[in-house]
Amino acid sequence: MNVLVVHAHPEPKSFTAALRDQAVETLQAQGHQVRVSDLYAMNWNPVASAEDFTVRDNPEYLVYALEQRCNSKEQTLAADIQQELEKLLWADLLILNFPIYWFSTPAILKGWIDRVLVSGICYGGKRFYDQGGLRGKKALVTVTLGGREHMFGEGAIHGPLEDMLRPLLRGTLAYVGLEVLPPFVGWHVPYINDSARQQLLENYRQRLENIGEDQPMQYPRLDQFDDRLYPLA
Amino acid sequence: MNVLVVHAHPEPKSFTAALRDQAVETLQAQGHQVRVSDLYAMNWNPVASAEDFTVRDNPEYLVYALEQRCNSKEQTLAADIQQELEKLLWADLLILNFPIYWFSTPAILKGWIDRVLVSGICYGGKRFYDQGGLRGKKALVTVTLGGREHMFGEGAIHGPLEDMLRPLLRGTLAYVGLEVLPPFVGWHVPYINDSARQQLLENYRQRLENIGEDQPMQYPRLDQFDDRLYPLA
């Protein structure tokens, strides 16, 4: 497999960075090709803007997705986007590796999503969910957070973590056609001791060694809906 | 009321900008004080990093929330954060006004959340949900999106919009203690004609004129949970 790890943490010595390194080491040892986009180290620009396009379909009025469609076709996207898009299209497995900020991705990673998952290639028209442009590839979300495991789940104070991550897991990764594997979660990371952290890294190693056997999460399929996207009986 | 409108759209002539202007005009006409943070116009930096702190509790290892706590207490946050935080604390009503990107906020707005909702002031320890640091204030999310209304809701292809917006509505705004009003939604905006847009603006005006009567959405209260945040029977 070709694996792209997109990593987003402002502290280079963070435990989240240790998870990134564990993924690289484990997957390479299994013979996979691994590339890493370390967004903080790259000084990644997360702001979607008119500057992302070297030509404009409509220079007077910016519809971002429309310009993505034109510029991706003509390969006139900004160079930083084009480079990330090539890595994404090369990958069989995308790993997003980040600390949860406000029950979602840090802004720098949200901006990777906003700018790199371009309309026309990753989705567009009726090409979404199981028909998305990245179908055939897989995605894994690897997160760290401060909360304890009992604070999440049915009836828990924050509800299921997967519900909080819905716009990412379903609305983004499944939307572009990726098979979304269950997230790998490091609970309570800022507060646990070194031995608990080592155990988490070991759990992650075992998870990654058997990643091929993971069953993807279930999301809508377009054949359950009619041409106007109303649900079929 | 004091109202802060945080606006995030890369096109100054967008319909989302027209919604911003409608809010300013309507609320001022009712005698409210209104301030606008136009994140694209401000060239807002959305990336949470060590540069956000002019002093460091731990210069060797960045725990972002911990440095927020120390620097907010000492008023040593970066000037751009401090300015936004002062506007937020001044406001009785916060309006987030944005186009939906990937079923959530554009990265530039996510970075306003990451950097401005500082630990120690907006939340911290047992100060969250109904005990959050911003309790007594209200929040309204005003969004535009490409999808049609029938694509959202129970059984619809994307499920309820409120479920997609859960990390924002519940995990962010309700988390810091804000009373979260039901979102105002402009459906299918890139594809509707001018008269439909005028109708949306008129609907928004009427909504805002009666905003004081809106009932907030219901979220967890800490008195439903024990000291370790397990649910009480």
Short mmCIF file of C-alpha atoms in Angstrom, two decimals:
data_model
loop_
_atom_site.label_atom_id
_atom_site.label_comp_id
_atom_site.label_asym_id
_atom_site.label_seq_id
_atom_site.Cartn_x
_atom_site.Cartn_y
_atom_site.Cartn_z
CA MET A 1 0.00 0.00 0.00
CA ASN A 2 0.90 3.64 -0.42
CA VAL A 3 0.12 5.53 2.77
CA LEU A 4 -0.15 9.29 3.29
CA VAL A 5 -0.04 10.49 6.90
CA VAL A 6 -1.29 14.06 7.33
CA HIS A 7 -0.08 15.23 10.71
CA ALA A 8 -1.14 18.43 12.48
CA HIS A 9 0.25 19.29 15.92
CA PRO A 10 2.01 22.51 17.00
CA GLU A 11 4.41 20.70 19.38
CA PRO A 12 7.07 18.61 17.57
CA LYS A 13 7.65 16.46 20.70
CA SER A 14 3.95 15.75 21.25
CA PHE A 15 2.49 12.30 21.81
CA THR A 16 0.52 12.87 18.63
CA ALA A 17 3.90 13.09 16.85
CA ALA A 18 4.88 9.79 18.49
CA LEU A 19 1.75 8.24 16.98
CA ARG A 20 2.80 9.62 13.58
CA ASP A 21 6.26 8.05 13.99
CA GLN A 22 4.73 4.77 15.12
CA ALA A 23 2.61 4.68 11.96
CA VAL A 24 5.60 5.38 9.71
CA GLU A 25 7.76 2.74 11.40
CA THR A 26 5.10 0.03 11.57
CA LEU A 27 3.80 0.50 8.04
CA GLN A 28 7.27 0.70 6.50
CA ALA A 29 8.28 -2.47 8.35
CA GLN A 30 5.39 -4.17 6.62
CA GLY A 31 6.70 -3.08 3.24
CA HIS A 32 4.31 -0.20 2.62
CA GLN A 33 5.40 3.11 1.11
CA VAL A 34 4.74 5.97 3.52
CA ARG A 35 4.78 9.73 3.00
CA VAL A 36 4.11 12.32 5.70
CA SER A 37 2.64 15.81 5.34
CA ASP A 38 3.55 17.55 8.60
CA LEU A 39 1.37 20.61 8.27
CA TYR A 40 2.97 22.72 11.00
CA ALA A 41 6.49 21.88 9.76
CA MET A 42 5.42 22.74 6.20
CA ASN A 43 3.92 26.03 7.36
CA TRP A 44 0.78 24.94 5.51
CA ASN A 45 -1.58 27.75 4.50
CA PRO A 46 -5.09 26.71 5.58
CA VAL A 47 -7.02 29.65 4.12
CA ALA A 48 -9.08 28.91 0.99
CA SER A 49 -8.94 32.01 -1.19
CA ALA A 50 -8.74 33.39 -4.72
CA GLU A 51 -4.95 32.99 -4.53
CA ASP A 52 -5.43 29.23 -4.82
CA PHE A 53 -6.11 29.60 -8.55
CA THR A 54 -3.62 30.73 -11.17
CA VAL A 55 -6.41 31.10 -13.72
CA ARG A 56 -9.98 32.12 -13.06
CA ASP A 57 -13.14 30.89 -14.72
CA ASN A 58 -14.87 33.96 -13.30
CA PRO A 59 -12.41 36.67 -12.26
CA GLU A 60 -15.24 38.91 -10.98
CA TYR A 61 -16.86 36.65 -8.43
CA LEU A 62 -15.29 33.74 -6.55
CA VAL A 63 -17.22 30.49 -6.28
CA TYR A 64 -14.51 28.41 -4.67
CA ALA A 65 -15.69 24.94 -5.74
CA LEU A 66 -16.25 26.08 -9.32
CA GLU A 67 -12.71 27.43 -9.58
CA GLN A 68 -11.43 24.18 -8.04
CA ARG A 69 -13.17 22.30 -10.84
CA CYS A 70 -11.64 24.42 -13.60
CA ASN A 71 -8.18 24.70 -12.09
CA SER A 72 -7.85 21.03 -11.20
CA LYS A 73 -8.75 20.08 -14.77
CA GLU A 74 -6.16 22.49 -16.19
CA GLN A 75 -3.62 21.71 -13.43
CA THR A 76 -3.48 25.39 -12.55
CA LEU A 77 -4.11 25.02 -8.82
CA ALA A 78 -1.61 26.72 -6.49
CA ALA A 79 1.56 24.63 -6.20
CA ASP A 80 1.06 23.73 -2.53
CA ILE A 81 -2.41 22.34 -3.26
CA GLN A 82 -1.21 20.49 -6.37
CA GLN A 83 1.56 18.79 -4.38
CA GLU A 84 -0.80 17.61 -1.66
CA LEU A 85 -3.38 16.48 -4.19
CA GLU A 86 -0.75 14.35 -5.94
CA LYS A 87 0.16 12.69 -2.64
CA LEU A 88 -3.51 12.08 -1.93
CA LEU A 89 -4.12 10.49 -5.32
CA TRP A 90 -0.98 8.37 -4.90
CA ALA A 91 -2.16 7.02 -1.53
CA ASP A 92 -4.20 3.86 -0.95
CA LEU A 93 -4.61 4.77 2.71
CA LEU A 94 -4.95 8.29 4.13
CA ILE A 95 -4.23 8.72 7.84
CA LEU A 96 -5.27 11.99 9.48
CA ASN A 97 -3.26 12.29 12.71
CA PHE A 98 -4.19 15.14 15.04
CA PRO A 99 -5.22 16.32 18.50
CA ILE A 100 -8.93 17.05 18.78
CA TYR A 101 -9.57 20.80 19.01
CA TRP A 102 -13.22 21.63 19.70
CA PHE A 103 -14.35 18.10 18.86
CA SER A 104 -12.87 18.41 15.36
CA THR A 105 -9.67 19.05 13.42
CA PRO A 106 -7.25 21.90 14.21
CA ALA A 107 -7.79 24.75 11.72
CA ILE A 108 -4.53 23.98 9.88
CA LEU A 109 -5.87 20.51 9.04
CA LYS A 110 -9.36 21.81 8.24
CA GLY A 111 -7.64 24.03 5.71
CA TRP A 112 -5.88 21.03 4.16
CA ILE A 113 -9.34 19.52 3.69
CA ASP A 114 -10.86 22.76 2.37
CA ARG A 115 -8.07 23.31 -0.18
CA VAL A 116 -6.90 19.80 -1.20
CA LEU A 117 -10.16 17.84 -1.53
CA VAL A 118 -10.92 19.64 -4.76
CA SER A 119 -14.23 19.58 -6.55
CA GLY A 120 -13.96 17.87 -9.93
CA ILE A 121 -11.49 15.26 -8.70
CA CYS A 122 -12.51 14.22 -5.19
CA TYR A 123 -16.25 14.80 -5.71
CA GLY A 124 -18.70 16.62 -7.93
CA GLY A 125 -22.23 16.22 -9.29
CA LYS A 126 -23.38 12.71 -8.36
CA ARG A 127 -19.87 11.59 -7.44
CA PHE A 128 -20.07 11.42 -3.66
CA TYR A 129 -20.43 8.87 -0.86
CA ASP A 130 -19.92 5.42 -2.43
CA GLN A 131 -19.57 7.11 -5.84
CA GLY A 132 -17.00 9.65 -4.60
CA GLY A 133 -13.89 10.44 -6.57
CA LEU A 134 -11.57 8.72 -4.07
CA ARG A 135 -13.46 5.41 -3.95
CA GLY A 136 -11.22 2.37 -3.61
CA LYS A 137 -9.00 4.13 -1.07
CA LYS A 138 -9.22 3.95 2.72
CA ALA A 139 -9.03 6.52 5.50
CA LEU A 140 -8.09 6.28 9.16
CA VAL A 141 -8.52 9.06 11.68
CA THR A 142 -6.02 8.87 14.56
CA VAL A 143 -6.77 11.32 17.35
CA THR A 144 -5.65 12.32 20.80
CA LEU A 145 -7.87 14.14 23.26
CA GLY A 146 -8.03 15.28 26.84
CA GLY A 147 -11.35 13.64 27.70
CA ARG A 148 -11.71 10.23 29.32
CA GLU A 149 -13.37 7.35 27.51
CA HIS A 150 -16.40 7.30 29.84
CA MET A 151 -17.27 10.85 28.78
CA PHE A 152 -18.14 9.53 25.32
CA GLY A 153 -20.75 7.03 24.17
CA GLU A 154 -24.54 6.73 24.33
CA GLY A 155 -25.82 8.57 27.41
CA ALA A 156 -22.37 9.96 28.23
CA ILE A 157 -21.88 13.69 28.71
CA HIS A 158 -20.54 14.32 25.20
CA GLY A 159 -22.37 11.48 23.43
CA PRO A 160 -20.56 9.15 21.00
CA LEU A 161 -17.21 10.45 19.70
CA GLU A 162 -18.20 9.24 16.23
CA ASP A 163 -21.20 11.61 16.38
CA MET A 164 -18.93 14.54 17.21
CA LEU A 165 -16.63 13.51 14.35
CA ARG A 166 -19.54 13.10 11.92
CA PRO A 167 -18.71 16.03 9.60
CA LEU A 168 -15.21 14.58 9.22
CA LEU A 169 -15.92 10.85 9.08
CA ARG A 170 -19.13 10.96 7.07
CA GLY A 171 -19.35 14.50 5.68
CA THR A 172 -15.78 14.59 4.39
CA LEU A 173 -13.99 11.24 4.19
CA ALA A 174 -16.98 9.04 3.32
CA TYR A 175 -18.35 11.85 1.12
CA VAL A 176 -15.35 11.66 -1.22
CA GLY A 177 -15.72 7.89 -1.44
CA LEU A 178 -13.09 6.76 1.04
CA GLU A 179 -13.69 3.62 3.06
CA VAL A 180 -13.58 5.04 6.58
CA LEU A 181 -12.06 2.76 9.20
CA PRO A 182 -13.06 3.14 12.87
CA PRO A 183 -10.97 5.94 14.47
CA PHE A 184 -7.98 5.13 16.65
CA VAL A 185 -8.38 7.16 19.84
CA GLY A 186 -5.83 8.14 22.47
CA TRP A 187 -7.98 9.12 25.46
CA HIS A 188 -6.92 11.55 28.19
CA VAL A 189 -3.45 11.92 26.65
CA PRO A 190 -2.26 15.09 28.44
CA TYR A 191 -2.85 13.43 31.81
CA ILE A 192 -1.61 9.84 31.43
CA ASN A 193 1.82 8.58 32.44
CA ASP A 194 4.59 7.28 30.21
CA SER A 195 3.68 3.63 30.64
CA ALA A 196 0.09 4.30 29.58
CA ARG A 197 1.45 6.17 26.57
CA GLN A 198 3.72 3.26 25.65
CA GLN A 199 0.69 0.96 25.86
CA LEU A 200 -1.23 3.25 23.50
CA LEU A 201 1.64 3.16 21.00
CA GLU A 202 1.72 -0.64 21.24
CA ASN A 203 -2.05 -0.82 20.70
CA TYR A 204 -1.63 1.41 17.65
CA ARG A 205 1.17 -0.77 16.28
CA GLN A 206 -1.05 -3.86 16.55
CA ARG A 207 -3.97 -2.02 15.00
CA LEU A 208 -1.85 -0.92 12.04
CA GLU A 209 -0.30 -4.37 11.52
CA ASN A 210 -3.81 -5.71 10.99
CA ILE A 211 -5.28 -2.69 9.25
CA GLY A 212 -6.16 -4.77 6.19
CA GLU A 213 -8.69 -6.71 8.24
CA ASP A 214 -10.53 -3.65 9.59
CA GLN A 215 -14.14 -3.34 8.51
CA PRO A 216 -15.10 0.13 7.28
CA MET A 217 -17.91 2.10 8.86
CA GLN A 218 -21.26 2.10 7.08
CA TYR A 219 -22.51 5.21 5.32
CA PRO A 220 -25.22 6.03 2.74
CA ARG A 221 -25.01 4.63 -0.79
CA LEU A 222 -26.43 6.56 -3.71
CA ASP A 223 -28.47 3.57 -4.87
CA GLN A 224 -30.64 4.10 -1.76
CA PHE A 225 -31.80 7.45 -3.21
CA ASP A 226 -33.56 8.57 -6.37
CA ASP A 227 -32.24 10.95 -9.02
CA ARG A 228 -33.18 13.99 -6.97
CA LEU A 229 -31.62 12.34 -3.89
CA TYR A 230 -34.91 11.60 -2.15
CA PRO A 231 -34.75 8.30 -0.24
CA LEU A 232 -36.15 5.29 -2.09
CA ALA A 233 -38.81 3.30 -0.25
CA MET B 1 -27.79 43.96 23.16
CA ASN B 2 -24.18 43.97 22.06
CA VAL B 3 -23.78 41.77 19.00
CA LEU B 4 -20.58 40.39 17.48
CA VAL B 5 -20.87 39.05 13.92
CA VAL B 6 -17.92 36.87 12.92
CA HIS B 7 -18.00 36.62 9.13
CA ALA B 8 -15.88 34.27 7.02
CA HIS B 9 -16.26 34.24 3.23
CA PRO B 10 -13.52 34.69 0.62
CA GLU B 11 -15.78 36.60 -1.81
CA PRO B 12 -16.67 40.14 -0.60
CA LYS B 13 -19.75 40.23 -2.89
CA SER B 14 -21.09 36.86 -1.72
CA PHE B 15 -24.64 36.23 -0.57
CA THR B 16 -23.14 35.29 2.79
CA ALA B 17 -21.83 38.88 2.95
CA ALA B 18 -25.36 40.11 2.18
CA LEU B 19 -26.58 38.12 5.19
CA ARG B 20 -23.88 39.80 7.30
CA ASP B 21 -25.04 43.23 6.10
CA GLN B 22 -28.67 42.31 6.74
CA ALA B 23 -27.80 41.39 10.33
CA VAL B 24 -25.91 44.64 10.91
CA GLU B 25 -28.70 46.75 9.44
CA THR B 26 -31.58 44.96 11.17
CA LEU B 27 -29.96 44.78 14.59
CA GLN B 28 -28.75 48.39 14.52
CA ALA B 29 -32.24 49.53 13.51
CA GLN B 30 -33.48 47.87 16.66
CA GLY B 31 -31.02 49.83 18.76
CA HIS B 32 -28.44 47.12 19.31
CA GLN B 33 -24.70 47.73 19.17
CA VAL B 34 -23.10 45.64 16.43
CA ARG B 35 -19.46 44.87 15.70
CA VAL B 36 -18.21 42.76 12.80
CA SER B 37 -15.08 40.64 12.58
CA ASP B 38 -14.62 40.01 8.85
CA LEU B 39 -11.96 37.32 9.03
CA TYR B 40 -10.88 37.40 5.39
CA ALA B 41 -10.73 41.21 5.35
CA MET B 42 -8.71 41.13 8.60
CA ASN B 43 -6.34 38.54 7.12
CA TRP B 44 -7.00 36.55 10.30
CA ASN B 45 -4.35 33.98 11.20
CA PRO B 46 -6.16 30.70 11.95
CA VAL B 47 -3.14 28.63 13.04
CA ALA B 48 -2.87 27.92 16.77
CA SER B 49 0.83 27.93 17.64
CA ALA B 50 3.46 28.89 20.20
CA GLU B 51 3.51 32.37 18.71
CA ASP B 52 0.12 33.00 20.31
CA PHE B 53 1.79 33.45 23.69
CA THR B 54 4.16 36.25 24.65
CA VAL B 55 5.13 34.41 27.83
CA ARG B 56 5.35 30.66 28.30
CA ASP B 57 4.48 28.62 31.35
CA ASN B 58 6.53 25.80 29.82
CA PRO B 59 8.91 27.03 27.11
CA GLU B 60 10.13 23.48 26.39
CA TYR B 61 6.86 21.78 25.53
CA LEU B 62 3.67 23.37 24.20
CA VAL B 63 0.36 22.35 25.73
CA TYR B 64 -1.83 24.86 23.93
CA ALA B 65 -4.74 25.00 26.40
CA LEU B 66 -2.39 25.32 29.38
CA GLU B 67 -0.60 28.30 27.82
CA GLN B 68 -4.01 29.81 27.00
CA ARG B 69 -4.88 29.59 30.68
CA CYS B 70 -1.67 31.30 31.84
CA ASN B 71 -1.58 33.92 29.10
CA SER B 72 -5.24 34.87 29.35
CA LYS B 73 -4.83 35.41 33.09
CA GLU B 74 -1.76 37.61 32.58
CA GLN B 75 -3.22 39.28 29.44
CA THR B 76 -0.17 38.19 27.47
CA LEU B 77 -2.02 36.55 24.60
CA ALA B 78 -1.06 37.65 21.08
CA ALA B 79 -2.67 41.00 20.26
CA ASP B 80 -4.98 39.62 17.55
CA ILE B 81 -6.41 37.05 19.97
CA GLN B 82 -6.75 39.58 22.77
CA GLN B 83 -8.73 41.94 20.51
CA GLU B 84 -11.15 39.23 19.42
CA LEU B 85 -11.53 37.96 22.97
CA GLU B 86 -12.47 41.44 24.14
CA LYS B 87 -15.15 41.67 21.44
CA LEU B 88 -16.46 38.25 22.43
CA LEU B 89 -16.66 39.17 26.12
CA TRP B 90 -18.38 42.45 25.20
CA ALA B 91 -21.06 40.65 23.15
CA ASP B 92 -24.41 39.41 24.41
CA LEU B 93 -25.06 37.64 21.11
CA LEU B 94 -22.43 36.00 18.91
CA ILE B 95 -23.37 35.38 15.28
CA LEU B 96 -21.14 33.08 13.23
CA ASN B 97 -21.87 33.84 9.57
CA PHE B 98 -20.26 31.52 7.01
CA PRO B 99 -20.65 29.20 4.03
CA ILE B 100 -20.56 25.53 5.00
CA TYR B 101 -17.30 23.91 3.87
CA TRP B 102 -17.24 20.15 4.40
CA PHE B 103 -20.29 20.28 6.67
CA SER B 104 -18.47 22.64 9.05
CA THR B 105 -16.74 26.02 9.30
CA PRO B 106 -14.15 27.26 6.80
CA ALA B 107 -10.66 26.82 8.27
CA ILE B 108 -10.24 30.56 8.85
CA LEU B 109 -13.26 30.49 11.18
CA LYS B 110 -12.19 27.21 12.82
CA GLY B 111 -8.97 29.00 13.65
CA TRP B 112 -10.89 31.87 15.24
CA ILE B 113 -12.53 29.26 17.47
CA ASP B 114 -9.25 27.44 18.19
CA ARG B 115 -7.41 30.65 19.15
CA VAL B 116 -10.08 32.94 20.69
CA LEU B 117 -12.15 30.56 22.85
CA VAL B 118 -9.37 30.40 25.38
CA SER B 119 -9.14 27.96 28.23
CA GLY B 120 -9.37 29.70 31.59
CA ILE B 121 -11.92 32.25 30.40
CA CYS B 122 -14.35 30.49 28.07
CA TYR B 123 -14.10 27.08 29.77
CA GLY B 124 -11.86 25.07 32.06
CA GLY B 125 -12.17 22.36 34.72
CA LYS B 126 -15.88 21.93 35.46
CA ARG B 127 -16.81 25.14 33.68
CA PHE B 128 -18.45 23.82 30.53
CA TYR B 129 -21.91 23.26 29.03
CA ASP B 130 -24.39 25.11 31.28
CA GLN B 131 -21.49 26.06 33.57
CA GLY B 132 -19.32 27.36 30.70
CA GLY B 133 -17.45 30.63 30.98
CA LEU B 134 -19.70 32.40 28.45
CA ARG B 135 -23.02 31.50 30.10
CA GLY B 136 -25.65 34.21 29.90
CA LYS B 137 -24.73 34.99 26.29
CA LYS B 138 -26.38 33.65 23.14
CA ALA B 139 -25.08 32.29 19.85
CA LEU B 140 -26.60 32.07 16.39
CA VAL B 141 -25.07 30.17 13.49
CA THR B 142 -26.04 31.60 10.10
CA VAL B 143 -24.96 29.42 7.19
CA THR B 144 -25.24 29.11 3.45
CA LEU B 145 -24.78 25.85 1.61
CA GLY B 146 -25.15 24.26 -1.81
CA GLY B 147 -27.39 21.38 -0.76
CA ARG B 148 -31.18 21.42 -0.95
CA GLU B 149 -33.32 21.23 2.16
CA HIS B 150 -34.65 17.74 1.32
CA MET B 151 -31.10 16.35 1.45
CA PHE B 152 -31.08 16.98 5.21
CA GLY B 153 -33.25 15.59 7.99
CA GLU B 154 -34.06 12.17 9.40
CA GLY B 155 -33.73 9.55 6.65
CA ALA B 156 -32.33 12.08 4.17
CA ILE B 157 -29.05 11.44 2.40
CA HIS B 158 -26.95 13.60 4.74
CA GLY B 159 -29.11 13.21 7.87
CA PRO B 160 -30.08 16.22 10.01
CA LEU B 161 -27.97 19.36 9.44
CA GLU B 162 -27.87 19.86 13.21
CA ASP B 163 -26.14 16.45 13.49
CA MET B 164 -23.48 17.52 10.99
CA LEU B 165 -23.03 20.77 12.90
CA ARG B 166 -22.84 18.99 16.25
CA PRO B 167 -19.17 19.72 17.04
CA LEU B 168 -19.90 23.41 16.48
CA LEU B 169 -23.36 23.77 18.04
CA ARG B 170 -22.88 21.43 20.97
CA GLY B 171 -19.14 20.75 21.17
CA THR B 172 -18.11 24.40 20.89
CA LEU B 173 -20.88 26.97 21.42
CA ALA B 174 -22.94 25.06 24.01
CA TYR B 175 -19.69 23.78 25.57
CA VAL B 176 -18.58 27.30 26.51
CA GLY B 177 -22.00 27.99 28.02
CA LEU B 178 -23.66 29.92 25.21
CA GLU B 179 -27.38 29.52 24.66
CA VAL B 180 -27.42 28.15 21.13
CA LEU B 181 -30.33 29.32 18.97
CA PRO B 182 -31.50 27.16 16.06
CA PRO B 183 -29.30 27.86 12.99
CA PHE B 184 -30.51 30.12 10.19
CA VAL B 185 -29.93 28.23 6.95
CA GLY B 186 -29.71 29.49 3.37
CA TRP B 187 -30.24 26.34 1.29
CA HIS B 188 -28.95 25.84 -2.25
CA VAL B 189 -27.58 29.38 -2.35
CA PRO B 190 -25.23 29.11 -5.36
CA TYR B 191 -28.12 27.93 -7.53
CA ILE B 192 -31.10 30.10 -6.56
CA ASN B 193 -32.22 33.26 -8.37
CA ASP B 194 -32.20 36.81 -7.10
CA SER B 195 -35.82 36.79 -5.97
CA ALA B 196 -35.23 33.66 -3.87
CA ARG B 197 -32.19 35.37 -2.36
CA GLN B 198 -34.24 38.47 -1.54
CA GLN B 199 -36.78 36.23 0.16
CA LEU B 200 -34.02 34.62 2.25
CA LEU B 201 -32.79 38.05 3.33
CA GLU B 202 -36.34 39.03 4.27
CA ASN B 203 -36.76 35.80 6.26
CA TYR B 204 -33.50 36.56 8.04
CA ARG B 205 -34.63 40.11 8.84
CA GLN B 206 -37.83 38.79 10.40
CA ARG B 207 -35.92 36.14 12.33
CA LEU B 208 -33.51 38.73 13.74
CA GLU B 209 -36.26 41.18 14.66
CA ASN B 210 -37.73 38.49 16.89
CA ILE B 211 -34.46 36.91 18.03
CA GLY B 212 -35.30 37.59 21.67
CA GLU B 213 -38.19 35.14 21.48
CA ASP B 214 -36.13 32.24 20.05
CA GLN B 215 -35.89 29.20 22.28
CA PRO B 216 -32.36 27.82 22.65
CA MET B 217 -31.52 24.24 21.73
CA GLN B 218 -31.26 21.74 24.57
CA TYR B 219 -27.88 20.35 25.61
CA PRO B 220 -26.49 18.48 28.64
CA ARG B 221 -26.38 20.12 32.06
CA LEU B 222 -23.65 19.26 34.52
CA ASP B 223 -26.22 18.50 37.25
CA GLN B 224 -27.19 15.43 35.23
CA PHE B 225 -23.72 13.96 35.88
CA ASP B 226 -21.70 13.06 38.95
CA ASP B 227 -18.32 14.49 40.00
CA ARG B 228 -16.46 12.21 37.63
CA LEU B 229 -18.96 13.08 34.87
CA TYR B 230 -20.72 9.73 34.87
CA PRO B 231 -24.45 10.12 34.18
CA LEU B 232 -26.68 10.19 37.24
CA ALA B 233 -29.55 7.72 37.24
#
